[in-house]
Amino acid sequence: MKKGKRILILALMGTMLVSSVGCTQTNGKSKARVIRVAHGQNEDHPQHKAMLEFEKYVEEKTNGALDVQIFPNELLGASSQAVELCQTGAIDLVISSLGNLEAFNDSYTVLNLPYIMDSTEHYHAVMNDNDIMGPIYESTRKSGFIGLTWFDAGVRNIYTTSKPIEKPEDLKGLKIRVQASPTNVKMMQALGASPTPMSFGEVYTGLQQHVIDGAENNELALINNKHGEVAKYYSYNMHAMLPDLLIVNAKLLDELPKEQSQAIVDGAKYANEFEVKAWSQAVDKAKAEAEKMGVKFYYPDIKPFQEKMKNLHNEYTQDPKMKEVFDKIRAKGDEILAKNEKKENSSESSDKK
Ligand code: GCU
């Protein structure tokens, strides 16, 4: 962590301790309760824009009794640290990757498995299914936080500074940055690369200084985080379709007056709808800008990549609890497949008429 950033975090932690006890009284007037939100994206990212909508919504619904303050760009620390601060209540809400949440509940590990989702339609249907996600959101209450909603984080693919990845063998000997999660490390090992866990904020310099040969992420990383300046080969191997989650300190919702906690819950839903709509447009824009920057996009056959990761699915489903979540996700996928086949068949038969 850079020195300036560390000082800023310490200063913020000081003010947090003073004001984290809720509304304060000054001269008989009650001051707004500050709600701190931390995330790792820049101000141009759909997740940041969605949180600005959240801020407007919550402040309006509570007549200013809650004052939402957003800290983007990992300002309050790398996202794993931010999750720890959310556990204690020093930060109220955090947008976290699934990788960071694996340590708290195995269900997050299952959601983070490569190739568990068939399509964006499948992935969105899983995320919007309360029977699947409700218990997962609740599962971390004892650790001090719960899930509120999800944000689209697109499809993750591999990109490098040296060559296009067209088959798993092309990864041999390459150091590829992964998020610090056991599943991501195993996934990259299964593909034959050398996984290098590193925080998101360090990836640009890592690529530039050739500490790593590549990384894996959605297209926005090329532009919002400038990775496209240094990594020019982006291959759609489509290993992960996954969300980020908006988590909240569990005590906060219990302690606030009902209408204020409800405003947070509803505001999160509102932000989710805003972000999901904004996502695909943001991807198109990022792709067009990356192309102008000289990034080339490749579309390899994904089957050989999927084959390499099959064992990972088998390994993780040995655990009955993980298997239960895995089966629910797969059942949803099969349901969608059957529905789409039926639609296709009926449109084919009406074409023939
Ligand atoms: C994406 C994702 C983040 C994640 C980051 C990373 O930006 O939305 O949640 O932290 O990738 O690779 O670390």
Tab-separated table of C-alpha atoms and ligand atoms in Angstrom:
chain	number	residue	atom	x	y	z
A	1	MET	CA	0.000	0.000	0.000
A	2	LYS	CA	1.295	3.470	-0.881
A	3	LYS	CA	2.284	5.699	2.068
A	4	GLY	CA	-0.216	8.480	1.194
A	5	LYS	CA	-3.021	5.962	1.016
A	6	ARG	CA	-2.075	4.447	4.373
A	7	ILE	CA	-2.135	7.876	6.026
A	8	LEU	CA	-5.542	8.593	4.507
A	9	ILE	CA	-6.904	5.293	5.792
A	10	LEU	CA	-5.576	5.971	9.300
A	11	ALA	CA	-7.081	9.458	9.290
A	12	LEU	CA	-10.405	8.060	8.143
A	13	MET	CA	-10.316	5.341	10.768
A	14	GLY	CA	-9.911	8.074	13.387
A	15	THR	CA	-13.019	9.916	12.242
A	16	MET	CA	-14.873	6.634	11.948
A	17	LEU	CA	-14.246	5.783	15.579
A	18	VAL	CA	-15.599	9.170	16.626
A	19	SER	CA	-18.758	8.994	14.551
A	20	SER	CA	-19.523	5.296	14.215
A	21	VAL	CA	-21.817	5.347	17.234
A	22	GLY	CA	-24.728	6.699	15.214
A	23	CYS	CA	-26.329	10.161	15.191
A	24	THR	CA	-24.551	12.725	17.282
A	25	GLN	CA	-26.137	15.719	18.973
A	26	THR	CA	-24.594	19.166	18.513
A	27	ASN	CA	-26.253	22.192	20.087
A	28	GLY	CA	-29.450	20.224	20.489
A	29	LYS	CA	-29.629	19.515	16.748
A	30	SER	CA	-29.234	15.927	15.598
A	31	LYS	CA	-26.594	15.406	12.916
A	32	ALA	CA	-27.016	12.907	10.137
A	33	ARG	CA	-25.719	9.386	10.703
A	34	VAL	CA	-22.863	8.862	8.252
A	35	ILE	CA	-23.080	5.666	6.184
A	36	ARG	CA	-19.710	4.766	4.705
A	37	VAL	CA	-19.526	2.776	1.508
A	38	ALA	CA	-16.231	1.444	0.135
A	39	HIS	CA	-15.403	-0.128	-3.193
A	40	GLY	CA	-12.430	-0.669	-5.476
A	41	GLN	CA	-13.626	0.783	-8.780
A	42	ASN	CA	-13.073	4.232	-10.240
A	43	GLU	CA	-15.721	6.950	-10.571
A	44	ASP	CA	-16.558	5.998	-14.154
A	45	HIS	CA	-17.501	2.400	-13.283
A	46	PRO	CA	-21.198	1.340	-13.302
A	47	GLN	CA	-20.871	0.184	-9.688
A	48	HIS	CA	-19.801	3.640	-8.567
A	49	LYS	CA	-22.597	5.262	-10.549
A	50	ALA	CA	-25.073	2.817	-9.004
A	51	MET	CA	-23.866	3.752	-5.536
A	52	LEU	CA	-24.408	7.426	-6.342
A	53	GLU	CA	-28.024	6.446	-7.111
A	54	PHE	CA	-28.106	4.574	-3.799
A	55	GLU	CA	-26.843	7.693	-2.028
A	56	LYS	CA	-29.566	9.873	-3.574
A	57	TYR	CA	-32.261	7.318	-2.822
A	58	VAL	CA	-31.319	6.723	0.806
A	59	GLU	CA	-30.770	10.378	1.681
A	60	GLU	CA	-34.080	11.352	0.121
A	61	LYS	CA	-36.073	8.548	1.749
A	62	THR	CA	-34.630	9.333	5.190
A	63	ASN	CA	-34.957	13.127	4.789
A	64	GLY	CA	-31.235	13.453	5.264
A	65	ALA	CA	-31.111	11.504	8.535
A	66	LEU	CA	-28.601	9.233	6.779
A	67	ASP	CA	-25.628	10.791	5.008
A	68	VAL	CA	-24.140	8.284	2.538
A	69	GLN	CA	-20.429	8.788	1.798
A	70	ILE	CA	-18.788	6.757	-0.939
A	71	PHE	CA	-15.075	5.899	-1.020
A	72	PRO	CA	-14.081	4.490	-4.455
A	73	ASN	CA	-10.666	3.339	-5.769
A	74	GLU	CA	-9.783	1.129	-2.766
A	75	LEU	CA	-9.389	4.395	-0.792
A	76	LEU	CA	-10.248	2.580	2.414
A	77	GLY	CA	-7.921	-0.313	1.627
A	78	ALA	CA	-7.798	-3.272	-0.748
A	79	SER	CA	-11.179	-4.948	-0.887
A	80	SER	CA	-10.293	-7.848	1.444
A	81	GLN	CA	-9.344	-5.291	4.102
A	82	ALA	CA	-12.544	-3.360	3.443
A	83	VAL	CA	-14.561	-6.532	4.111
A	84	GLU	CA	-12.810	-6.897	7.482
A	85	LEU	CA	-13.683	-3.279	8.295
A	86	CYS	CA	-17.297	-3.993	7.368
A	87	GLN	CA	-17.306	-6.911	9.838
A	88	THR	CA	-16.480	-4.535	12.690
A	89	GLY	CA	-18.741	-1.743	11.444
A	90	ALA	CA	-15.889	0.707	10.756
A	91	ILE	CA	-17.230	0.699	7.180
A	92	ASP	CA	-20.982	0.190	6.782
A	93	LEU	CA	-21.211	-1.173	3.251
A	94	VAL	CA	-18.649	-2.679	0.888
A	95	ILE	CA	-18.792	-3.932	-2.673
A	96	SER	CA	-16.833	-7.162	-2.574
A	97	SER	CA	-15.771	-9.739	-5.099
A	98	LEU	CA	-16.853	-13.347	-4.483
A	99	GLY	CA	-13.195	-14.272	-4.081
A	100	ASN	CA	-12.973	-12.234	-0.876
A	101	LEU	CA	-16.081	-13.877	0.521
A	102	GLU	CA	-14.896	-17.456	0.015
A	103	ALA	CA	-13.186	-17.368	3.394
A	104	PHE	CA	-16.549	-16.762	5.107
A	105	ASN	CA	-18.814	-19.332	3.489
A	106	ASP	CA	-18.333	-22.226	1.075
A	107	SER	CA	-21.377	-21.207	-0.966
A	108	TYR	CA	-19.324	-18.290	-2.267
A	109	THR	CA	-16.683	-20.761	-3.364
A	110	VAL	CA	-19.288	-22.606	-5.419
A	111	LEU	CA	-20.494	-19.397	-7.086
A	112	ASN	CA	-16.870	-18.638	-7.879
A	113	LEU	CA	-16.239	-21.954	-9.675
A	114	PRO	CA	-15.158	-21.569	-13.297
A	115	TYR	CA	-17.737	-22.503	-15.926
A	116	ILE	CA	-20.519	-23.097	-13.424
A	117	MET	CA	-22.815	-20.732	-15.350
A	118	ASP	CA	-23.933	-21.558	-18.907
A	119	SER	CA	-24.792	-18.041	-20.016
A	120	THR	CA	-25.491	-14.529	-18.810
A	121	GLU	CA	-29.168	-15.471	-18.711
A	122	HIS	CA	-28.387	-18.364	-16.372
A	123	TYR	CA	-26.102	-16.293	-14.177
A	124	HIS	CA	-28.637	-13.466	-13.819
A	125	ALA	CA	-31.428	-15.956	-13.067
A	126	VAL	CA	-29.347	-17.488	-10.264
A	127	MET	CA	-28.559	-14.089	-8.801
A	128	ASN	CA	-32.222	-13.057	-8.887
A	129	ASP	CA	-33.415	-16.292	-7.288
A	130	ASN	CA	-34.077	-15.632	-3.642
A	131	ASP	CA	-34.258	-19.343	-2.808
A	132	ILE	CA	-30.652	-19.716	-3.915
A	133	MET	CA	-29.200	-16.361	-2.859
A	134	GLY	CA	-31.260	-15.625	0.300
A	135	PRO	CA	-29.544	-18.268	2.481
A	136	ILE	CA	-26.144	-17.375	1.002
A	137	TYR	CA	-26.593	-13.679	1.843
A	138	GLU	CA	-27.569	-14.634	5.405
A	139	SER	CA	-24.770	-17.180	5.881
A	140	THR	CA	-22.207	-14.635	7.076
A	141	ARG	CA	-24.334	-12.955	9.778
A	142	LYS	CA	-22.208	-14.514	12.534
A	143	SER	CA	-19.124	-13.025	10.887
A	144	GLY	CA	-20.690	-9.567	11.223
A	145	PHE	CA	-22.064	-8.846	7.753
A	146	ILE	CA	-24.744	-10.003	5.334
A	147	GLY	CA	-25.264	-9.728	1.580
A	148	LEU	CA	-27.730	-7.093	0.389
A	149	THR	CA	-27.683	-7.374	-3.373
A	150	TRP	CA	-25.486	-8.101	-6.391
A	151	PHE	CA	-23.867	-6.068	-9.134
A	152	ASP	CA	-22.992	-7.401	-12.545
A	153	ALA	CA	-19.259	-7.860	-12.964
A	154	GLY	CA	-19.569	-9.497	-16.376
A	155	VAL	CA	-17.491	-12.285	-17.815
A	156	ARG	CA	-13.881	-12.824	-16.804
A	157	ASN	CA	-11.339	-13.701	-19.500
A	158	ILE	CA	-7.571	-13.969	-19.720
A	159	TYR	CA	-5.355	-11.237	-21.168
A	160	THR	CA	-1.604	-10.981	-21.491
A	161	THR	CA	1.209	-8.645	-22.443
A	162	SER	CA	2.963	-11.113	-24.734
A	163	LYS	CA	0.648	-13.275	-26.862
A	164	PRO	CA	-2.960	-14.284	-27.432
A	165	ILE	CA	-4.185	-17.257	-25.407
A	166	GLU	CA	-5.936	-19.512	-27.891
A	167	LYS	CA	-5.671	-22.827	-26.020
A	168	PRO	CA	-4.754	-23.787	-22.453
A	169	GLU	CA	-1.241	-24.846	-23.580
A	170	ASP	CA	-0.490	-21.197	-24.443
A	171	LEU	CA	-0.596	-20.428	-20.720
A	172	LYS	CA	2.288	-22.738	-19.869
A	173	GLY	CA	4.964	-20.880	-17.927
A	174	LEU	CA	3.013	-17.610	-17.803
A	175	LYS	CA	2.493	-15.803	-14.527
A	176	ILE	CA	-1.141	-14.791	-14.421
A	177	ARG	CA	-2.515	-12.576	-11.698
A	178	VAL	CA	-5.511	-13.983	-9.856
A	179	GLN	CA	-7.556	-12.665	-6.971
A	180	ALA	CA	-6.449	-13.981	-3.606
A	181	SER	CA	-8.917	-16.860	-3.457
A	182	PRO	CA	-8.096	-20.576	-3.264
A	183	THR	CA	-10.518	-21.344	-6.121
A	184	ASN	CA	-8.904	-18.819	-8.439
A	185	VAL	CA	-5.450	-20.172	-7.653
A	186	LYS	CA	-6.544	-23.765	-8.352
A	187	MET	CA	-8.299	-22.695	-11.535
A	188	MET	CA	-5.171	-21.093	-12.961
A	189	GLN	CA	-3.075	-24.097	-11.907
A	190	ALA	CA	-5.519	-26.408	-13.679
A	191	LEU	CA	-5.002	-24.382	-16.840
A	192	GLY	CA	-1.243	-24.865	-16.568
A	193	ALA	CA	-0.303	-21.257	-15.780
A	194	SER	CA	1.480	-20.018	-12.725
A	195	PRO	CA	-1.126	-18.208	-10.572
A	196	THR	CA	0.049	-15.007	-8.906
A	197	PRO	CA	-2.370	-13.640	-6.278
A	198	MET	CA	-2.218	-9.867	-6.025
A	199	SER	CA	-4.599	-7.073	-5.071
A	200	PHE	CA	-6.517	-5.385	-7.882
A	201	GLY	CA	-4.803	-2.021	-7.392
A	202	GLU	CA	-1.368	-3.553	-8.009
A	203	VAL	CA	-2.157	-5.249	-11.327
A	204	TYR	CA	-1.359	-2.330	-13.645
A	205	THR	CA	2.164	-1.902	-12.262
A	206	GLY	CA	2.575	-5.684	-12.152
A	207	LEU	CA	1.855	-5.896	-15.886
A	208	GLN	CA	3.932	-2.865	-16.738
A	209	GLN	CA	6.979	-4.077	-14.834
A	210	HIS	CA	6.546	-7.677	-16.073
A	211	VAL	CA	6.125	-9.050	-12.559
A	212	ILE	CA	3.179	-10.832	-14.168
A	213	ASP	CA	2.543	-11.786	-17.811
A	214	GLY	CA	-1.174	-11.361	-17.672
A	215	ALA	CA	-4.354	-11.266	-15.651
A	216	GLU	CA	-7.992	-12.288	-15.922
A	217	ASN	CA	-10.877	-9.890	-15.692
A	218	ASN	CA	-13.826	-8.313	-17.474
A	219	GLU	CA	-13.306	-5.776	-20.286
A	220	LEU	CA	-13.717	-2.763	-17.998
A	221	ALA	CA	-10.351	-3.484	-16.392
A	222	LEU	CA	-8.731	-2.668	-19.755
A	223	ILE	CA	-10.039	0.887	-19.631
A	224	ASN	CA	-11.124	1.839	-16.117
A	225	ASN	CA	-7.910	0.411	-14.686
A	226	LYS	CA	-5.847	1.056	-17.833
A	227	HIS	CA	-4.647	-2.557	-18.138
A	228	GLY	CA	-5.206	-2.240	-21.904
A	229	GLU	CA	-2.295	0.213	-22.077
A	230	VAL	CA	0.073	-2.638	-21.254
A	231	ALA	CA	-1.790	-5.863	-22.097
A	232	LYS	CA	-2.844	-6.006	-25.743
A	233	TYR	CA	-4.122	-9.599	-26.084
A	234	TYR	CA	-7.562	-10.308	-24.629
A	235	SER	CA	-8.950	-13.839	-25.168
A	236	TYR	CA	-12.582	-14.736	-24.578
A	237	ASN	CA	-12.093	-18.070	-22.828
A	238	MET	CA	-15.125	-17.116	-20.652
A	239	HIS	CA	-14.062	-18.934	-17.483
A	240	ALA	CA	-16.219	-16.986	-15.065
A	241	MET	CA	-19.502	-15.116	-15.074
A	242	LEU	CA	-19.854	-13.600	-11.694
A	243	PRO	CA	-21.184	-10.733	-9.681
A	244	ASP	CA	-19.771	-8.521	-7.002
A	245	LEU	CA	-21.845	-8.321	-3.845
A	246	LEU	CA	-22.931	-5.341	-1.829
A	247	ILE	CA	-22.497	-6.384	1.780
A	248	VAL	CA	-23.602	-4.502	4.899
A	249	ASN	CA	-22.567	-4.600	8.528
A	250	ALA	CA	-25.230	-6.825	10.115
A	251	LYS	CA	-25.676	-4.772	13.281
A	252	LEU	CA	-26.284	-1.574	11.359
A	253	LEU	CA	-29.583	-2.785	9.935
A	254	ASP	CA	-30.728	-3.982	13.385
A	255	GLU	CA	-29.776	-0.757	15.121
A	256	LEU	CA	-31.227	1.807	12.732
A	257	PRO	CA	-34.886	2.842	12.970
A	258	LYS	CA	-37.013	0.627	10.720
A	259	GLU	CA	-37.629	3.231	7.994
A	260	GLN	CA	-33.901	3.949	7.734
A	261	SER	CA	-32.846	0.311	7.472
A	262	GLN	CA	-35.650	-0.219	4.943
A	263	ALA	CA	-34.300	2.708	2.881
A	264	ILE	CA	-30.910	0.966	2.781
A	265	VAL	CA	-32.437	-2.356	1.717
A	266	ASP	CA	-34.641	-0.714	-0.955
A	267	GLY	CA	-31.832	1.577	-2.077
A	268	ALA	CA	-29.622	-1.475	-2.629
A	269	LYS	CA	-32.287	-3.056	-4.856
A	270	TYR	CA	-32.608	0.198	-6.769
A	271	ALA	CA	-28.834	0.364	-7.234
A	272	ASN	CA	-28.788	-3.264	-8.427
A	273	GLU	CA	-31.361	-2.549	-11.160
A	274	PHE	CA	-29.479	0.573	-12.242
A	275	GLU	CA	-26.118	-1.202	-12.393
A	276	VAL	CA	-27.298	-4.292	-14.244
A	277	LYS	CA	-28.859	-2.074	-16.932
A	278	ALA	CA	-25.693	0.031	-17.207
A	279	TRP	CA	-23.328	-2.941	-17.384
A	280	SER	CA	-23.572	-4.149	-20.991
A	281	GLN	CA	-23.352	-0.604	-22.353
A	282	ALA	CA	-20.229	-0.051	-20.258
A	283	VAL	CA	-18.698	-3.239	-21.700
A	284	ASP	CA	-19.393	-2.136	-25.301
A	285	LYS	CA	-17.835	1.243	-24.589
A	286	ALA	CA	-14.778	-0.284	-22.887
A	287	LYS	CA	-14.257	-2.682	-25.807
A	288	ALA	CA	-14.422	0.102	-28.382
A	289	GLU	CA	-11.958	2.212	-26.402
A	290	ALA	CA	-9.628	-0.735	-25.861
A	291	GLU	CA	-9.604	-1.428	-29.600
A	292	LYS	CA	-8.564	2.167	-30.222
A	293	MET	CA	-5.771	1.614	-27.722
A	294	GLY	CA	-4.531	-1.334	-29.775
A	295	VAL	CA	-5.990	-4.195	-27.753
A	296	LYS	CA	-6.891	-7.196	-29.918
A	297	PHE	CA	-9.760	-9.523	-28.976
A	298	TYR	CA	-9.577	-13.279	-29.587
A	299	TYR	CA	-12.377	-15.869	-29.501
A	300	PRO	CA	-10.847	-19.301	-28.800
A	301	ASP	CA	-12.821	-22.549	-28.580
A	302	ILE	CA	-13.725	-22.657	-24.888
A	303	LYS	CA	-14.155	-26.452	-24.668
A	304	PRO	CA	-10.469	-27.311	-24.010
A	305	PHE	CA	-10.457	-24.731	-21.198
A	306	GLN	CA	-13.648	-26.212	-19.733
A	307	GLU	CA	-12.190	-29.721	-19.882
A	308	LYS	CA	-9.169	-28.673	-17.808
A	309	MET	CA	-11.419	-27.403	-15.040
A	310	LYS	CA	-13.797	-30.362	-14.807
A	311	ASN	CA	-11.841	-31.904	-11.939
A	312	LEU	CA	-12.342	-28.776	-9.921
A	313	HIS	CA	-16.109	-29.264	-10.097
A	314	ASN	CA	-15.719	-32.895	-9.047
A	315	GLU	CA	-13.414	-31.984	-6.180
A	316	TYR	CA	-15.670	-29.294	-4.746
A	317	THR	CA	-18.881	-31.300	-4.973
A	318	GLN	CA	-17.463	-33.988	-2.653
A	319	ASP	CA	-18.621	-31.716	0.152
A	320	PRO	CA	-22.405	-32.219	0.663
A	321	LYS	CA	-23.078	-28.563	1.526
A	322	MET	CA	-21.241	-27.321	-1.545
A	323	LYS	CA	-22.953	-29.957	-3.635
A	324	GLU	CA	-26.356	-28.685	-2.521
A	325	VAL	CA	-25.602	-25.165	-3.799
A	326	PHE	CA	-23.904	-26.552	-6.911
A	327	ASP	CA	-26.961	-28.692	-7.725
A	328	LYS	CA	-29.343	-25.745	-7.288
A	329	ILE	CA	-27.263	-23.640	-9.674
A	330	ARG	CA	-27.010	-26.436	-12.219
A	331	ALA	CA	-30.760	-27.182	-11.962
A	332	LYS	CA	-31.444	-23.546	-12.807
A	333	GLY	CA	-29.133	-23.855	-15.827
A	334	ASP	CA	-30.927	-26.989	-17.047
A	335	GLU	CA	-34.313	-25.322	-16.559
A	336	ILE	CA	-33.244	-22.382	-18.750
A	337	LEU	CA	-31.783	-24.683	-21.382
A	338	ALA	CA	-35.049	-26.673	-21.563
A	339	LYS	CA	-37.103	-23.459	-21.739
A	340	ASN	CA	-34.974	-22.085	-24.587
A	341	GLU	CA	-35.095	-25.374	-26.505
A	342	LYS	CA	-38.876	-25.393	-26.220
A	343	LYS	CA	-39.013	-21.806	-27.512
A	344	GLU	CA	-36.746	-22.681	-30.448
A	345	ASN	CA	-38.799	-25.764	-31.336
A	346	SER	CA	-42.060	-23.867	-31.269
A	347	SER	CA	-40.664	-21.047	-33.421
A	348	GLU	CA	-39.280	-23.637	-35.893
A	349	SER	CA	-42.661	-25.352	-36.159
A	350	SER	CA	-44.482	-22.035	-36.659
A	351	ASP	CA	-41.925	-21.115	-39.394
A	352	LYS	CA	-42.846	-24.315	-41.222
A	353	LYS	CA	-46.556	-23.468	-41.197
B	1	GCU	C1	-13.340	-6.796	-11.007
B	1	GCU	C2	-14.380	-7.078	-9.975
B	1	GCU	C3	-13.840	-6.746	-8.590
B	1	GCU	C4	-12.550	-7.482	-8.330
B	1	GCU	C5	-11.559	-7.169	-9.426
B	1	GCU	C6	-10.296	-7.988	-9.218
B	1	GCU	O1	-13.117	-5.436	-11.112
B	1	GCU	O2	-15.521	-6.311	-10.248
B	1	GCU	O3	-14.726	-7.130	-7.592
B	1	GCU	O4	-12.000	-7.124	-7.100
B	1	GCU	O5	-12.129	-7.469	-10.665
B	1	GCU	O6	-9.921	-8.707	-10.111
B	1	GCU	O7	-9.723	-7.925	-8.135
